[in-house]
XYZ file of C-alpha atoms in Angstrom:
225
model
C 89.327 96.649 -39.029
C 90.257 97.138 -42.726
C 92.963 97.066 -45.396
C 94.618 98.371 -48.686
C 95.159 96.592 -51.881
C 97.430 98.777 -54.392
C 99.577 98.821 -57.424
C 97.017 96.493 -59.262
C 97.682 95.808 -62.759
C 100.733 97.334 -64.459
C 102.333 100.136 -62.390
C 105.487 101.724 -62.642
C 107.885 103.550 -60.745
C 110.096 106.475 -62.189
C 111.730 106.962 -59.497
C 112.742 103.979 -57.606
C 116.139 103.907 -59.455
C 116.976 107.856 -58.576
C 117.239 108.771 -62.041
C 117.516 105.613 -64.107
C 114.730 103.631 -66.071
C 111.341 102.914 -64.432
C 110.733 99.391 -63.041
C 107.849 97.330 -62.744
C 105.973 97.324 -59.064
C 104.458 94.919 -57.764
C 100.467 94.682 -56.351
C 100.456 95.030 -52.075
C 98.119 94.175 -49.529
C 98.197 96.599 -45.921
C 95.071 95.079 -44.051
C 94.653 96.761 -40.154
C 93.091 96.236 -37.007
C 92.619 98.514 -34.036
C 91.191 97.966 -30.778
C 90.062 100.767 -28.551
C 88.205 101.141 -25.194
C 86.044 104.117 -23.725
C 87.294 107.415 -24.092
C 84.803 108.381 -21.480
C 86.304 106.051 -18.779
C 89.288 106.424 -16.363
C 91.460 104.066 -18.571
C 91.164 104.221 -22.048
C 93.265 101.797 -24.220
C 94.154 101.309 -27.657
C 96.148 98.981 -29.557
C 96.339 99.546 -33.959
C 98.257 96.969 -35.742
C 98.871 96.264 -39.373
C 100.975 93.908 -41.937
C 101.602 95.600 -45.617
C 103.077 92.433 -47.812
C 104.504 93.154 -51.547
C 107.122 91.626 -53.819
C 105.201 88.826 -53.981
C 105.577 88.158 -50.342
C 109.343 89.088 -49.957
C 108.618 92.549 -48.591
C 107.218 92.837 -45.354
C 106.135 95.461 -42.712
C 104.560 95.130 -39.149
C 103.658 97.415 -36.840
C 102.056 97.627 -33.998
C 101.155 100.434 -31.395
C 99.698 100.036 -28.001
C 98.770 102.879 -25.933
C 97.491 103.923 -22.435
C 95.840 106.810 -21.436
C 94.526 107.984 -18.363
C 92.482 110.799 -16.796
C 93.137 110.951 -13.556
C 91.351 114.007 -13.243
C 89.392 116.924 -15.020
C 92.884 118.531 -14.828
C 95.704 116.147 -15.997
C 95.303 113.340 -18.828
C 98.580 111.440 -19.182
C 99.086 108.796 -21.766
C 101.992 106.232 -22.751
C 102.246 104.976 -26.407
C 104.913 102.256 -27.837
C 105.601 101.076 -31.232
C 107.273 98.192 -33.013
C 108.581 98.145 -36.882
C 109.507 95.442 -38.779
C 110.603 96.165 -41.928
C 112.084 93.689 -44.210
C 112.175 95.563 -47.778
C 113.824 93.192 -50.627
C 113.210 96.658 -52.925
C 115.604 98.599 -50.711
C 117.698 101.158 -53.868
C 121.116 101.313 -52.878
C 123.130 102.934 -55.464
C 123.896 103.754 -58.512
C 127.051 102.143 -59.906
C 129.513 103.138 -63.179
C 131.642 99.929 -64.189
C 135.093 100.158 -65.647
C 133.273 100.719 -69.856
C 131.026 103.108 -68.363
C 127.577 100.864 -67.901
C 125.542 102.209 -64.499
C 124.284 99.674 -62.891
C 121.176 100.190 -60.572
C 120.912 98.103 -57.369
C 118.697 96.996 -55.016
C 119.038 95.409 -51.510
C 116.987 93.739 -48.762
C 117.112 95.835 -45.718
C 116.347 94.202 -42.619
C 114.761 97.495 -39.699
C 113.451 97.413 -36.463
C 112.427 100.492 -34.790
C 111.195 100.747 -31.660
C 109.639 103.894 -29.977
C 107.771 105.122 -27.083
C 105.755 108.319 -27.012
C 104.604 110.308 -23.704
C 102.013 113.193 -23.457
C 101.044 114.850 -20.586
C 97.833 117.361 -20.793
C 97.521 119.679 -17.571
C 94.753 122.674 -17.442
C 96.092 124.111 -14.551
C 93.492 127.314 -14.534
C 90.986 128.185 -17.636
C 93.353 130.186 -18.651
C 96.747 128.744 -18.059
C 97.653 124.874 -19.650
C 100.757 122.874 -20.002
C 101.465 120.066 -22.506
C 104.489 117.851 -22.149
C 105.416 115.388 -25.405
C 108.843 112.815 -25.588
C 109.475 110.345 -27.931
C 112.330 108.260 -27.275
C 113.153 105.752 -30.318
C 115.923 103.934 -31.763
C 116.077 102.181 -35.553
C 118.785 99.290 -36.419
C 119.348 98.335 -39.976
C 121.029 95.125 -40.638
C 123.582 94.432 -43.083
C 122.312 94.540 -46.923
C 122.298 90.793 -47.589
C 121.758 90.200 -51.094
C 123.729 89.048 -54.105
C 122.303 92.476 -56.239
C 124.791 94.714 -54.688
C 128.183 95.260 -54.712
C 129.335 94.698 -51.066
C 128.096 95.003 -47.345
C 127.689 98.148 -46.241
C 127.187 96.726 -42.608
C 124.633 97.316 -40.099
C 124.380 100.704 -38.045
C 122.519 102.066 -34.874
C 120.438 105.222 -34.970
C 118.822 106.633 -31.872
C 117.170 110.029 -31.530
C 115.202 111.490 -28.527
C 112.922 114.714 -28.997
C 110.442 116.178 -26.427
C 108.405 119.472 -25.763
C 107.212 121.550 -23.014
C 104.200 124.377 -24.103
C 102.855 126.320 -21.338
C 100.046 128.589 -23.023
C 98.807 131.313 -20.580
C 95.555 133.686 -21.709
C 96.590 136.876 -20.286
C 93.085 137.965 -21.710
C 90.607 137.371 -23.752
C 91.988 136.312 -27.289
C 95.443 137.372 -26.324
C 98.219 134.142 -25.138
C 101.368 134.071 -24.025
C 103.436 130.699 -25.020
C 106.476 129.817 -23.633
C 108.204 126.404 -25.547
C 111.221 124.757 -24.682
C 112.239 121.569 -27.540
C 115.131 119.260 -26.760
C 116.701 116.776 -29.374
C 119.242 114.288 -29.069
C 120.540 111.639 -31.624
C 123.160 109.228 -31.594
C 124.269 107.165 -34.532
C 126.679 103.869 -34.897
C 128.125 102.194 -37.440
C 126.984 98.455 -36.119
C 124.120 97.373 -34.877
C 124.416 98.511 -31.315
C 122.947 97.255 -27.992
C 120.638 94.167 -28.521
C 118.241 95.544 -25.800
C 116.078 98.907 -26.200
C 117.431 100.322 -22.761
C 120.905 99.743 -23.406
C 120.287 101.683 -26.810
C 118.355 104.557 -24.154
C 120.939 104.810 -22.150
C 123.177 105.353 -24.509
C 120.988 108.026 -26.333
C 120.638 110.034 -23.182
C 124.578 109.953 -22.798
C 124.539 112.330 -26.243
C 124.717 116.111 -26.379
C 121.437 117.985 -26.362
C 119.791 120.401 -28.699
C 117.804 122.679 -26.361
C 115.588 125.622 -28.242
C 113.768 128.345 -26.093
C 111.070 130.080 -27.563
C 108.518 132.912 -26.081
C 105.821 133.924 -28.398
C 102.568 136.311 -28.212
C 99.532 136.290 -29.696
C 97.817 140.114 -28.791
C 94.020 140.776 -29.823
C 93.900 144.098 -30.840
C 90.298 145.340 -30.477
C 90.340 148.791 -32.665
């Protein structure tokens, strides 16, 4: 358990306004809590949450992230993560506007998020010299529409969804000397409205998009001269 307090007294920021004059922040608070269990036992859980309040109140973030691991064996330790973001930001920038005499104007929004993820690992020592580690992290972020009177109109909501995972199998063809063989795969998937109100509608529709697969063989040689 603990917490932040920062931006006490008068601070500025130069470049909130991308480019423009330097406003005023305001003081936040980010106090945490995380709960974990024994590493050294067959389930070992962990939960981390925190709150970060500014503007006075009228900015908000919350997160939270849960997570399960277990070792199931000297060999193989899997573990299952998810996390939840609320963000409501009333100090969103949003542009940069030139009126009809030539005045920029510099605006602000309040940007209502929610992002929700899940993250997988998978840890396998298959001989002492041969492992393989799996990672994927499935998430998907929906901003609302800007609703506030400081901008110029509603850009509307949109939908953005991105998948990316990794396979490493490391092999120690002798001492000092590995052989890694990686293969990455990304997908993404973006709408302009808010999407699917549930997470695994906004999955399924991620795993519908086109993937980005990369191969890569590398090798690390110890040359004893």
């Amino acid at each position: 358990m603990g917490g932040t307090a920062g931006q006490l007294g008068e601070t500025f920021c130069d470049r909130c306004t991308r480019g423009g004059p330097a406003i005023r922040q305001s003081s936040f608070t980010a106090p945490w809590v995380e709960v974990t269990g024994d590493d050294r036992r067959l389930v070992f859980p962990d939960v981390f949450a925190q709150h970060v309040s500014a503007d006075e109140g009228h900015t908000n973030r919350t997160y939270v992230s849960p997570s399960l691991q277990l070792r199931i064996s000297a060999r193989t330790t899997p573990s299952l993560g998810m996390s939840y973001t609320r963000n409501l930001d009333n100090t969103q920038f949003y542009g940069n506007f030139v009126d009809s005499v030539g005045v920029t104007h510099y605006t602000f929004a309040h940007l209502d998020q929610t992002t929700v993820g899940l993250t997988f690992r998978l840890d396998y020592t298959a001989s002492p010299t041969l492992t393989i580690q799996v990672y994927a992290n499935p998430y998907a972020s929906r901003f609302a529409p800007y609703g506030d009177a400081s901008v110029m109109s509603n850009p509307g909501a949109f939908n953005y969804k991105a998948f990316n995972s990794s396979t490493v199998v490391r092999w120690e063809y002798r001492p000092g000397s590995s052989l890694y063989v990686v293969w990455t795969e990304g997908r993404q998937d973006l709408e302009r409205l808010a999407g699917d109100r549930t997470f695994s509608g906004d999955l399924s529709r991620l795993f519908d998009a086109h993937p980005a697969n990369t191969f890569l063989v590398k090798v690390a040689h110890w040359f004893d001269w």
